[in-house]
Coordinates of C-alpha atoms and ligand atoms in Angstrom, one line a residue:
M1 CA 0.0 0.0 0.0
N2 CA 1.5 3.3 -1.0
K3 CA 0.7 6.8 0.1
P4 CA -1.8 9.0 -1.8
D5 CA -0.6 12.2 -3.4
N6 CA -0.3 15.3 -1.2
Q7 CA -3.8 16.8 -0.9
I8 CA -6.2 19.0 1.0
I9 CA -9.4 17.4 2.5
V10 CA -12.3 19.7 3.0
I11 CA -15.0 18.3 5.3
F12 CA -18.3 20.1 5.0
G13 CA -20.0 19.5 8.3
G14 CA -16.6 19.1 9.9
R15 CA -18.0 19.2 13.4
G16 CA -21.0 16.9 12.8
D17 CA -21.7 13.5 14.2
L18 CA -20.4 11.5 11.2
A19 CA -17.2 13.6 11.0
M20 CA -16.4 13.1 14.6
R21 CA -17.4 9.5 15.0
K22 CA -16.2 8.0 11.7
I23 CA -14.2 10.3 9.4
V24 CA -11.7 11.8 11.9
P25 CA -11.0 8.4 13.6
A26 CA -10.6 6.8 10.1
L27 CA -8.1 9.5 9.2
Y28 CA -6.2 9.0 12.4
A29 CA -6.0 5.2 11.8
L30 CA -4.6 5.9 8.3
Y31 CA -2.2 8.4 9.9
I32 CA -0.9 5.8 12.4
Q33 CA -0.5 3.3 9.6
K34 CA 1.4 5.8 7.5
L35 CA -1.2 5.7 4.8
L36 CA -2.0 9.4 4.6
P37 CA -0.2 11.5 2.1
E38 CA 3.4 12.6 3.0
R39 CA 1.9 16.1 3.4
F40 CA -1.8 16.8 3.9
A41 CA -4.1 19.3 5.4
V42 CA -7.8 19.2 6.5
I43 CA -10.3 22.0 6.5
G44 CA -13.4 21.4 8.6
T45 CA -16.3 23.7 7.9
G46 CA -19.4 24.6 9.8
R47 CA -21.7 27.6 10.1
S48 CA -20.5 28.8 13.5
L49 CA -17.4 30.8 14.1
F50 CA -14.7 28.7 15.7
S51 CA -11.0 28.9 16.1
D52 CA -8.4 26.5 14.6
N53 CA -7.2 25.7 18.1
A54 CA -10.6 24.9 19.5
Y55 CA -11.2 22.7 16.4
R56 CA -8.0 20.8 17.0
D57 CA -9.1 20.2 20.6
E58 CA -12.3 18.7 19.3
I59 CA -10.4 16.5 16.8
G60 CA -8.2 15.2 19.6
N61 CA -11.3 14.4 21.7
A62 CA -12.9 12.7 18.8
V63 CA -9.9 10.4 18.3
M64 CA -9.8 9.7 22.1
S65 CA -13.5 8.8 22.2
H66 CA -14.0 7.0 18.9
S67 CA -10.8 5.6 17.5
S68 CA -10.0 1.9 17.9
E69 CA -6.3 2.6 17.3
T70 CA -4.4 1.7 20.5
D71 CA -1.6 4.2 19.8
K72 CA -3.0 7.5 20.8
S73 CA 0.4 9.1 21.3
R74 CA 0.3 11.1 18.0
I75 CA -3.0 12.9 18.4
S76 CA -1.6 16.4 18.7
D77 CA 0.7 16.0 15.6
F78 CA -2.3 14.7 13.7
A79 CA -4.6 17.5 14.9
E80 CA -2.1 20.1 13.7
A81 CA -3.1 19.3 10.2
F82 CA -6.7 20.5 10.9
N83 CA -8.0 24.0 10.2
Y84 CA -11.5 25.4 10.7
L85 CA -13.5 27.7 8.4
A86 CA -16.9 29.1 8.9
V87 CA -18.9 28.5 5.7
D88 CA -22.7 28.6 5.4
P89 CA -23.2 26.0 2.7
V90 CA -26.4 27.5 1.4
K91 CA -24.9 31.0 0.8
I92 CA -22.9 31.2 -2.3
D93 CA -20.8 34.2 -1.1
S94 CA -19.8 32.3 2.0
Y95 CA -17.5 30.1 -0.1
L96 CA -15.3 33.1 -1.0
C97 CA -13.2 32.7 2.1
L98 CA -12.3 29.1 1.1
R99 CA -10.1 30.4 -1.7
S100 CA -7.4 32.1 0.5
T101 CA -7.3 29.1 2.9
L102 CA -7.0 26.6 0.0
E103 CA -4.2 28.7 -1.6
R104 CA -2.3 29.1 1.7
L105 CA -2.5 25.4 2.5
R106 CA -1.7 24.4 -1.1
E107 CA 1.6 26.4 -0.8
K108 CA 2.3 25.0 2.7
I109 CA 1.9 21.3 1.8
S110 CA 2.7 21.4 -1.9
S111 CA -0.6 19.8 -2.8
G112 CA -0.5 21.0 -6.4
G113 CA -4.2 21.8 -6.1
N114 CA -5.4 18.2 -5.3
T115 CA -8.5 18.6 -3.2
L116 CA -11.0 16.1 -1.8
Y117 CA -14.4 17.6 -0.7
Y118 CA -16.4 15.4 1.7
L119 CA -20.1 16.3 2.1
S120 CA -20.7 15.2 5.6
V121 CA -23.9 17.2 5.9
P122 CA -27.7 16.5 5.7
P123 CA -28.8 15.2 2.2
A124 CA -30.7 18.5 1.5
L125 CA -27.3 20.0 0.9
Y126 CA -25.9 17.4 -1.6
E127 CA -27.0 19.4 -4.5
V128 CA -26.3 22.9 -3.3
I129 CA -22.7 22.5 -2.1
P130 CA -21.3 21.0 -5.3
R131 CA -23.2 23.7 -7.3
H132 CA -21.7 26.5 -5.2
L133 CA -18.2 24.9 -5.3
A134 CA -18.4 24.8 -9.1
A135 CA -19.7 28.4 -9.2
H136 CA -16.4 29.4 -7.6
H137 CA -14.4 27.0 -9.9
Y138 CA -13.3 24.9 -6.9
N139 CA -14.0 21.9 -9.1
D140 CA -11.5 23.1 -11.8
Q141 CA -9.0 20.3 -12.5
S142 CA -6.5 22.3 -14.6
E143 CA -4.2 22.3 -11.5
G144 CA -4.6 19.2 -9.4
W145 CA -7.5 16.8 -9.2
K146 CA -10.8 17.6 -7.4
R147 CA -13.0 14.9 -6.0
L148 CA -16.4 14.9 -4.2
I149 CA -17.5 12.3 -1.6
I150 CA -21.2 12.2 -1.2
E151 CA -22.8 10.4 1.8
K152 CA -25.8 8.2 1.7
P153 CA -28.7 8.5 1.1
F154 CA -28.4 9.3 -2.6
G155 CA -32.0 10.3 -3.2
M156 CA -35.2 9.1 -1.7
D157 CA -36.5 7.3 -4.8
Y158 CA -35.7 7.0 -8.5
D159 CA -36.9 10.5 -9.4
S160 CA -35.0 12.4 -6.6
A161 CA -31.8 10.3 -7.3
L162 CA -32.0 11.1 -11.0
K163 CA -32.6 14.8 -10.2
L164 CA -29.6 14.9 -7.8
N165 CA -27.4 13.0 -10.3
T166 CA -28.3 15.3 -13.2
A167 CA -27.6 18.4 -11.0
L168 CA -24.2 17.0 -10.0
L169 CA -23.2 16.1 -13.6
E170 CA -23.9 19.7 -14.7
S171 CA -20.7 20.8 -13.1
W172 CA -18.8 17.7 -12.1
D173 CA -17.7 14.7 -14.1
E174 CA -18.8 11.2 -13.0
S175 CA -15.1 10.3 -12.4
Q176 CA -14.9 13.0 -9.8
I177 CA -17.9 11.8 -7.8
Y178 CA -17.6 9.2 -5.0
R179 CA -20.9 8.0 -3.7
I180 CA -20.3 6.3 -0.4
D181 CA -21.9 3.1 0.8
H182 CA -19.9 2.2 3.9
Y183 CA -20.9 -1.5 3.6
L184 CA -18.6 -1.8 0.6
G185 CA -15.7 -0.6 2.8
K186 CA -16.2 -3.6 5.1
E187 CA -13.5 -6.3 4.8
T188 CA -16.0 -9.1 4.8
V189 CA -18.0 -7.6 2.0
Q190 CA -14.9 -7.4 -0.1
N191 CA -14.0 -10.9 0.9
I192 CA -17.1 -12.1 -0.9
L193 CA -15.2 -11.4 -4.1
V194 CA -12.1 -13.2 -2.8
T195 CA -14.1 -16.2 -1.6
R196 CA -15.9 -16.5 -4.9
F197 CA -13.1 -15.7 -7.4
S198 CA -9.9 -17.0 -5.7
N199 CA -11.2 -20.5 -4.8
G200 CA -11.8 -23.1 -7.4
I201 CA -14.3 -25.0 -5.3
F202 CA -17.2 -22.5 -4.9
E203 CA -17.6 -20.9 -8.3
P204 CA -18.5 -24.0 -10.2
L205 CA -21.4 -24.5 -7.8
W206 CA -22.4 -20.8 -7.7
N207 CA -25.5 -21.0 -10.0
R208 CA -29.0 -22.1 -10.4
N209 CA -27.9 -25.8 -10.8
Y210 CA -26.7 -26.1 -7.3
I211 CA -28.0 -23.2 -5.3
H212 CA -31.6 -23.4 -4.0
H213 CA -32.0 -19.9 -2.6
V214 CA -30.0 -17.0 -1.2
E215 CA -30.9 -15.3 2.0
I216 CA -29.5 -12.0 3.4
T217 CA -30.3 -10.7 6.9
S218 CA -29.2 -7.5 8.5
S219 CA -30.7 -7.1 11.9
E220 CA -30.3 -4.5 14.6
S221 CA -31.2 -5.0 18.2
L222 CA -31.4 -1.3 18.8
G223 CA -34.5 0.7 18.0
I224 CA -34.4 4.1 16.2
E225 CA -32.7 5.7 19.2
M226 CA -33.0 9.5 18.9
R227 CA -33.5 9.5 15.1
G228 CA -37.3 9.5 15.0
E229 CA -37.4 12.5 12.7
Y230 CA -35.0 11.0 10.2
Y231 CA -36.4 7.6 10.4
E232 CA -40.0 8.7 9.8
K233 CA -39.0 10.0 6.4
T234 CA -36.8 7.0 5.5
G235 CA -37.8 3.6 6.8
A236 CA -36.0 0.3 6.6
L237 CA -36.3 -0.2 2.8
R238 CA -34.6 3.1 2.0
D239 CA -32.2 3.1 4.9
M240 CA -30.9 -0.5 4.4
V241 CA -32.2 -2.3 1.4
Q242 CA -31.7 0.2 -1.4
N243 CA -28.0 0.5 -0.6
H244 CA -26.3 -2.0 1.7
L245 CA -28.4 -5.1 1.1
L246 CA -28.6 -4.7 -2.7
H247 CA -24.9 -4.2 -2.8
L248 CA -24.4 -7.5 -1.0
V249 CA -26.7 -9.0 -3.6
G250 CA -24.6 -7.4 -6.3
F251 CA -21.4 -9.0 -5.0
I252 CA -23.0 -12.4 -4.4
A253 CA -24.7 -12.5 -7.8
M254 CA -22.2 -10.8 -10.2
E255 CA -20.4 -12.5 -13.0
P256 CA -16.6 -12.7 -12.6
P257 CA -15.1 -9.4 -13.6
S258 CA -12.5 -9.3 -16.3
S259 CA -10.1 -7.7 -13.9
I260 CA -10.1 -6.3 -10.4
D261 CA -10.3 -2.7 -11.4
S262 CA -13.0 -0.2 -10.6
N263 CA -15.0 -0.3 -13.9
S264 CA -14.8 -4.0 -14.4
I265 CA -16.3 -4.7 -11.0
R266 CA -18.8 -2.0 -11.2
N267 CA -19.9 -3.0 -14.6
E268 CA -20.7 -6.5 -13.3
T269 CA -22.6 -5.3 -10.2
V270 CA -24.7 -2.9 -12.2
K271 CA -25.7 -5.8 -14.6
V272 CA -27.1 -7.6 -11.5
F273 CA -29.2 -4.6 -10.6
Q274 CA -30.4 -4.2 -14.1
S275 CA -31.4 -7.9 -14.1
L276 CA -33.6 -7.7 -11.0
R277 CA -37.1 -8.7 -12.0
P278 CA -39.4 -5.8 -11.4
I279 CA -41.9 -6.4 -8.6
K280 CA -45.4 -5.6 -10.1
P281 CA -47.7 -3.4 -8.0
E282 CA -50.1 -6.3 -7.5
E283 CA -47.2 -8.5 -6.3
V284 CA -46.0 -6.1 -3.6
I285 CA -48.5 -7.4 -1.0
S286 CA -47.1 -10.9 -1.3
N287 CA -43.4 -10.3 -2.1
A288 CA -42.6 -7.4 0.1
I289 CA -43.5 -7.5 3.8
R290 CA -43.3 -4.5 6.1
G291 CA -43.5 -4.4 9.8
Q292 CA -43.2 -2.1 12.8
Y293 CA -41.9 -3.0 16.3
T294 CA -44.4 -2.9 19.1
G295 CA -43.6 -2.5 22.8
A296 CA -42.4 -5.7 24.6
H297 CA -40.4 -6.9 27.6
V298 CA -36.9 -7.8 26.5
K299 CA -34.4 -9.2 29.0
G300 CA -36.4 -7.7 31.8
E301 CA -36.7 -4.2 30.3
L302 CA -39.9 -2.8 28.8
L303 CA -39.1 -1.4 25.4
K304 CA -41.3 1.2 23.6
G305 CA -43.0 0.4 20.4
Y306 CA -42.0 2.4 17.3
R307 CA -45.2 4.6 17.4
E308 CA -44.4 5.6 21.0
E309 CA -40.9 6.8 20.1
E310 CA -40.0 10.5 20.2
H311 CA -40.7 12.4 17.0
V312 CA -42.7 9.5 15.6
N313 CA -46.3 10.0 14.4
P314 CA -48.5 7.8 16.6
H315 CA -50.3 6.6 13.4
S316 CA -47.0 6.2 11.5
I317 CA -46.9 3.6 8.7
T318 CA -43.1 3.9 8.3
E319 CA -41.6 0.4 8.3
T320 CA -39.0 -0.6 10.8
F321 CA -38.8 -4.1 9.2
A322 CA -38.7 -5.0 5.5
A323 CA -38.4 -8.4 3.9
L324 CA -38.4 -9.0 0.1
K325 CA -38.5 -12.0 -2.2
F326 CA -37.2 -11.4 -5.7
H327 CA -35.5 -13.0 -8.7
I328 CA -32.6 -12.1 -10.9
D329 CA -33.4 -12.7 -14.5
N330 CA -30.2 -14.0 -16.0
W331 CA -28.7 -17.3 -17.0
R332 CA -26.8 -17.9 -13.7
W333 CA -29.8 -17.2 -11.4
G334 CA -32.9 -18.2 -13.4
G335 CA -35.4 -19.7 -10.9
V336 CA -33.3 -19.0 -7.7
P337 CA -35.2 -16.9 -5.2
F338 CA -33.4 -14.2 -3.2
Y339 CA -34.7 -13.2 0.2
V340 CA -33.6 -10.2 2.1
R341 CA -34.8 -8.8 5.4
T342 CA -33.7 -6.1 7.7
G343 CA -35.2 -4.6 10.8
K344 CA -34.8 -2.7 14.1
R345 CA -35.4 -4.2 17.5
L346 CA -34.7 -7.8 16.4
P347 CA -33.1 -10.2 18.8
T348 CA -29.5 -9.4 17.8
R349 CA -27.3 -7.3 15.6
V350 CA -26.1 -9.4 12.8
T351 CA -25.5 -9.1 9.0
E352 CA -25.0 -12.3 7.1
A353 CA -25.6 -13.8 3.7
V354 CA -26.6 -17.5 3.5
I355 CA -26.2 -19.5 0.3
H356 CA -28.5 -22.5 0.6
F357 CA -27.4 -25.3 -1.7
K358 CA -29.8 -27.8 -3.1
Q359 CA -30.2 -31.3 -1.7
T360 CA -28.4 -34.1 -3.4
P361 CA -30.4 -35.5 -6.4
H362 CA -31.2 -38.7 -4.6
Y363 CA -31.1 -38.4 -0.8
L364 CA -30.3 -41.6 0.9
F365 CA -30.8 -40.7 4.5
S366 CA -34.5 -40.4 4.9
Q367 CA -34.5 -39.7 8.6
T368 CA -32.9 -36.3 8.0
R369 CA -34.9 -33.1 7.9
I370 CA -34.4 -31.0 4.7
S371 CA -32.8 -28.2 6.6
E372 CA -30.2 -30.6 7.9
A373 CA -29.7 -32.2 4.4
C374 CA -28.9 -29.0 2.6
N375 CA -25.5 -27.4 2.8
Q376 CA -25.3 -23.7 3.7
L377 CA -22.4 -21.3 3.2
I378 CA -22.8 -18.4 5.7
I379 CA -20.9 -15.3 5.0
R380 CA -20.9 -13.3 8.2
I381 CA -20.5 -9.6 7.6
Q382 CA -20.8 -8.5 11.3
P383 CA -20.2 -9.2 14.1
D384 CA -17.7 -12.0 14.5
E385 CA -16.8 -11.6 10.8
G386 CA -16.1 -14.9 9.0
I387 CA -17.3 -17.7 6.9
L388 CA -19.1 -20.9 7.9
L389 CA -19.8 -23.9 5.8
K390 CA -22.5 -26.3 7.2
F391 CA -22.4 -29.9 6.0
G392 CA -23.8 -33.2 7.0
M393 CA -21.9 -35.7 9.1
K394 CA -22.9 -39.1 10.4
I395 CA -23.9 -39.2 14.1
P396 CA -21.8 -42.0 15.6
G397 CA -23.8 -45.1 16.4
A398 CA -26.3 -47.4 14.7
G399 CA -28.0 -46.4 11.4
F400 CA -27.3 -43.3 9.4
K401 CA -28.4 -40.3 11.3
V402 CA -27.0 -37.1 9.8
K403 CA -26.2 -33.9 11.6
N404 CA -25.1 -30.6 10.3
V405 CA -21.7 -29.6 11.5
N406 CA -19.7 -26.4 10.9
M407 CA -16.5 -25.7 9.2
D408 CA -15.7 -22.2 10.1
F409 CA -13.3 -19.3 9.8
H410 CA -13.3 -16.2 11.9
Y411 CA -11.4 -13.1 11.0
S412 CA -10.5 -12.8 14.7
D413 CA -8.3 -15.9 14.2
L414 CA -6.0 -13.8 12.0
A415 CA -4.8 -12.3 15.3
E416 CA -2.0 -10.4 13.7
E417 CA -4.4 -8.6 11.3
R418 CA -6.4 -5.7 12.6
I419 CA -9.7 -5.4 10.7
P420 CA -9.8 -1.8 9.4
E421 CA -13.0 0.2 9.8
A422 CA -15.0 0.6 6.6
Y423 CA -14.4 4.4 6.5
E424 CA -10.6 3.9 6.6
R425 CA -10.6 1.8 3.4
L426 CA -13.0 4.1 1.6
L427 CA -11.2 7.3 2.5
Y428 CA -7.9 5.8 1.5
D429 CA -9.3 4.7 -1.8
S430 CA -10.8 8.1 -2.6
M431 CA -7.5 9.8 -1.8
K432 CA -5.9 7.4 -4.2
G433 CA -8.6 7.9 -6.9
D434 CA -9.8 4.3 -6.7
S435 CA -13.6 4.3 -7.0
T436 CA -14.1 0.5 -7.0
L437 CA -15.9 0.5 -3.7
Y438 CA -18.0 3.6 -4.4
T439 CA -21.3 3.4 -6.2
R440 CA -21.6 4.5 -9.8
S441 CA -24.7 6.5 -10.8
D442 CA -26.1 3.8 -13.0
A443 CA -26.0 1.4 -10.1
V444 CA -27.8 3.8 -7.7
L445 CA -30.5 4.5 -10.3
A446 CA -31.0 0.8 -11.1
A447 CA -31.4 0.0 -7.4
W448 CA -34.0 2.8 -7.0
S449 CA -35.7 1.7 -10.1
F450 CA -36.1 -1.8 -8.7
L451 CA -37.5 -0.6 -5.3
D452 CA -39.7 2.2 -6.6
P453 CA -42.8 0.1 -7.1
V454 CA -42.5 -1.2 -3.5
I455 CA -42.0 2.3 -2.1
K456 CA -45.0 3.6 -4.2
A457 CA -47.3 0.7 -3.2
W458 CA -46.4 1.0 0.5
H459 CA -47.1 4.7 0.3
D460 CA -50.3 4.7 -1.8
N461 CA -52.0 1.4 -1.0
H462 CA -53.2 1.3 2.6
D463 CA -54.6 -2.2 2.2
I464 CA -51.0 -3.4 2.4
P465 CA -50.6 -4.2 6.1
V466 CA -47.9 -2.9 8.3
Y467 CA -47.5 -5.9 10.5
G468 CA -46.7 -5.4 14.1
Y469 CA -43.9 -7.5 15.8
P470 CA -42.9 -7.4 19.4
A471 CA -39.5 -5.9 20.0
G472 CA -37.0 -8.7 20.5
T473 CA -38.5 -11.0 17.9
W474 CA -37.5 -11.8 14.3
G475 CA -40.1 -9.5 12.7
P476 CA -43.7 -10.3 11.6
E477 CA -44.6 -14.0 11.2
R478 CA -45.9 -13.1 7.7
A479 CA -42.3 -12.7 6.7
D480 CA -41.7 -16.4 7.3
E481 CA -44.2 -17.2 4.7
L482 CA -42.1 -15.5 2.0
I483 CA -40.1 -18.6 1.9
E484 CA -42.8 -20.8 0.5
E485 CA -41.4 -24.3 0.9
P486 CA -43.0 -25.8 4.1
E487 CA -39.8 -27.1 5.6
L488 CA -37.6 -24.1 4.9
T489 CA -37.4 -21.0 6.9
W490 CA -35.0 -18.1 7.5
R491 CA -31.9 -18.9 9.4
Y492 CA -32.3 -17.7 12.9
P493 CA -28.9 -16.8 14.4
C494 CA -30.5 -16.7 17.8
K495 CA -33.9 -17.2 19.4
N496 CA -36.6 -14.6 20.0
L497 CA -35.8 -12.6 23.1
A498 CA -39.3 -11.3 23.7
D499 CA -40.9 -14.8 24.1
D500 CA -38.5 -16.7 26.3
G501 CA -35.7 -14.4 27.3
I502 CA -33.2 -16.8 25.8
Y503 CA -29.9 -14.9 25.4
C504 CA -28.5 -14.6 21.9
E505 CA -25.8 -17.0 20.7
L506 CA -24.8 -16.4 17.2
Ligands
NAP601 N1 -24.0 9.9 11.5 C1 -23.9 8.7 10.9 O1 -23.5 7.7 11.6 C2 -24.1 8.5 9.5 C3 -24.0 7.2 8.9 C4 -24.3 7.1 7.5 C5 -24.5 8.2 6.8 N2 -24.6 9.4 7.3 C6 -24.9 10.6 6.5 O2 -23.8 11.5 6.6 C7 -24.3 12.8 6.6 C8 -23.8 13.6 7.8 O3 -24.4 12.9 8.9 P1 -24.3 13.6 10.4 O4 -25.0 12.6 11.3 O5 -23.0 14.1 10.7 O6 -25.3 14.8 10.2 P2 -25.5 16.0 11.1 O7 -24.7 15.9 12.4 O8 -27.0 16.2 11.2 O9 -25.0 17.2 10.3 C9 -23.6 17.4 10.0 C10 -23.3 18.9 10.0 O10 -24.0 19.5 8.9 C11 -24.3 20.9 9.3 N3 -25.7 21.2 9.0 C12 -26.8 20.5 9.6 N4 -28.0 21.1 9.1 C13 -27.6 22.1 8.3 C14 -28.3 23.0 7.5 N5 -29.7 23.0 7.5 N6 -27.7 23.9 6.8 C15 -26.3 23.9 6.8 N7 -25.6 23.1 7.5 C16 -26.2 22.1 8.2 C17 -24.0 21.0 10.7 O11 -22.8 21.7 10.9 P3 -22.8 23.2 11.6 O12 -23.9 23.3 12.6 O13 -21.4 23.2 12.2 O14 -22.9 24.1 10.4 C18 -23.8 19.6 11.2 O15 -22.9 19.5 12.2 C19 -25.8 12.7 6.5 O16 -26.2 12.9 5.1 C20 -26.2 11.3 6.9 O17 -27.3 10.8 6.2 C21 -24.4 9.6 8.7

């Protein structure tokens, strides 16, 4: 790994939650690993007046509180690179002051004009900041490159994503735009590509001939915390499925890329999104299940229902749980159902993809249940990152009783390797100009286009139920019926907490 070019990083919303909890700790980790440029400077912006020194103190505190790096001895050297500038992002004249600071720092660190702008601000500002930057020619690449990192969510549906994209492309080139989905920065997500394409044993089986169905779960045990206002407008489908879970589908379902470069990989994932079979409005009721957590006792504590949370409409129909069944219409996946589900206040926090292989053509051991007779490859994204292969073994003794056993690998076994945070990898890549793990506009639009009919039906058709589920359970029972075969069900990494208080064991 070599160092990126010297550069200035401008963080809009430089004192916000994301900047302090994720971006600054990620930069510090890169600093400790000597992966930041030889010379770099950071400008944090915000609307209030604030001094450089006070900002550096905040940076130090953010690293102390949120960095997983054990070496904290270099915080003050690191913080020295930070500068603060008061900019009101909606006022075009407010950007004038950026010029002198950029020029001064450019001289100081010999950046040659290379500048990375990170929009760590609410989505309402994603259009206006790039437009105002361009109006002042801060996007001009005649001296040094200029790049723009845009946080999620990229739009709220197809039309708004298209509008945002069109507005950005009026003054920025697609190659300058880095749309972040932090899931792609996770080691285990990238490892899906390595598992599939560096091992001869999986890829021959990775198709409709051997795979029965694919299941992806991303569950949270937490509720919406203090984010009622945000969540009311968003819901589980937009918050998790459109970006993170469809990206997992993309990596699991893509064809082998011709090489491991940015465009080859992104070309293949976008083909997956474009092959998603549209869900017709009349199919939404049976193929897309929505739910909302209700109050329940979990581990002795009474948890509120969603509609009782702060800043939530007591009659809200915003989903805190979403489960979908869909197909990918191409040669590899014809006839293989994909199931994804995500929710808040489920029994545990886990994200995993499960590849369910078909039963053998003629199964000899009749006493075995189907679920025991089918191999599963479980790709655990978080926590306890790793891979698990479940296969049948004979239980010692008379007859042929078969039991599923595990062959597993945990990242934690690679004790010498620290697993970097997703933001570290993503920031490093954008500083190097590698957009492989960032989302291209065609992928974002294809993902929205697939989900739009569900969003629209859930919004317009009040006959589609919002199923209640007690906090601490695996969502509405109706979601179980998505998997139509009688003996098959979702994989449950641990039991319901609301019913029996059984503690989670993944
Ligand atoms: N926080 C997370 O964990 C997380 C995770 C994934 C994605 N994101 C995305 O990352 C972005 C930033 O998240 P965040 O949690 O840091 O947001 P935030 O704390 O609400 O806002 C970041 C900063 O933006 C500025 N700001 C807020 N409202 C503004 C307005 N109306 N006009 C001008 N400036 C305004 C504020 O800076 P000043 O008051 O200093 O001007 C604020 O500190 C969001 O788009 C979010 O969706 C966040």
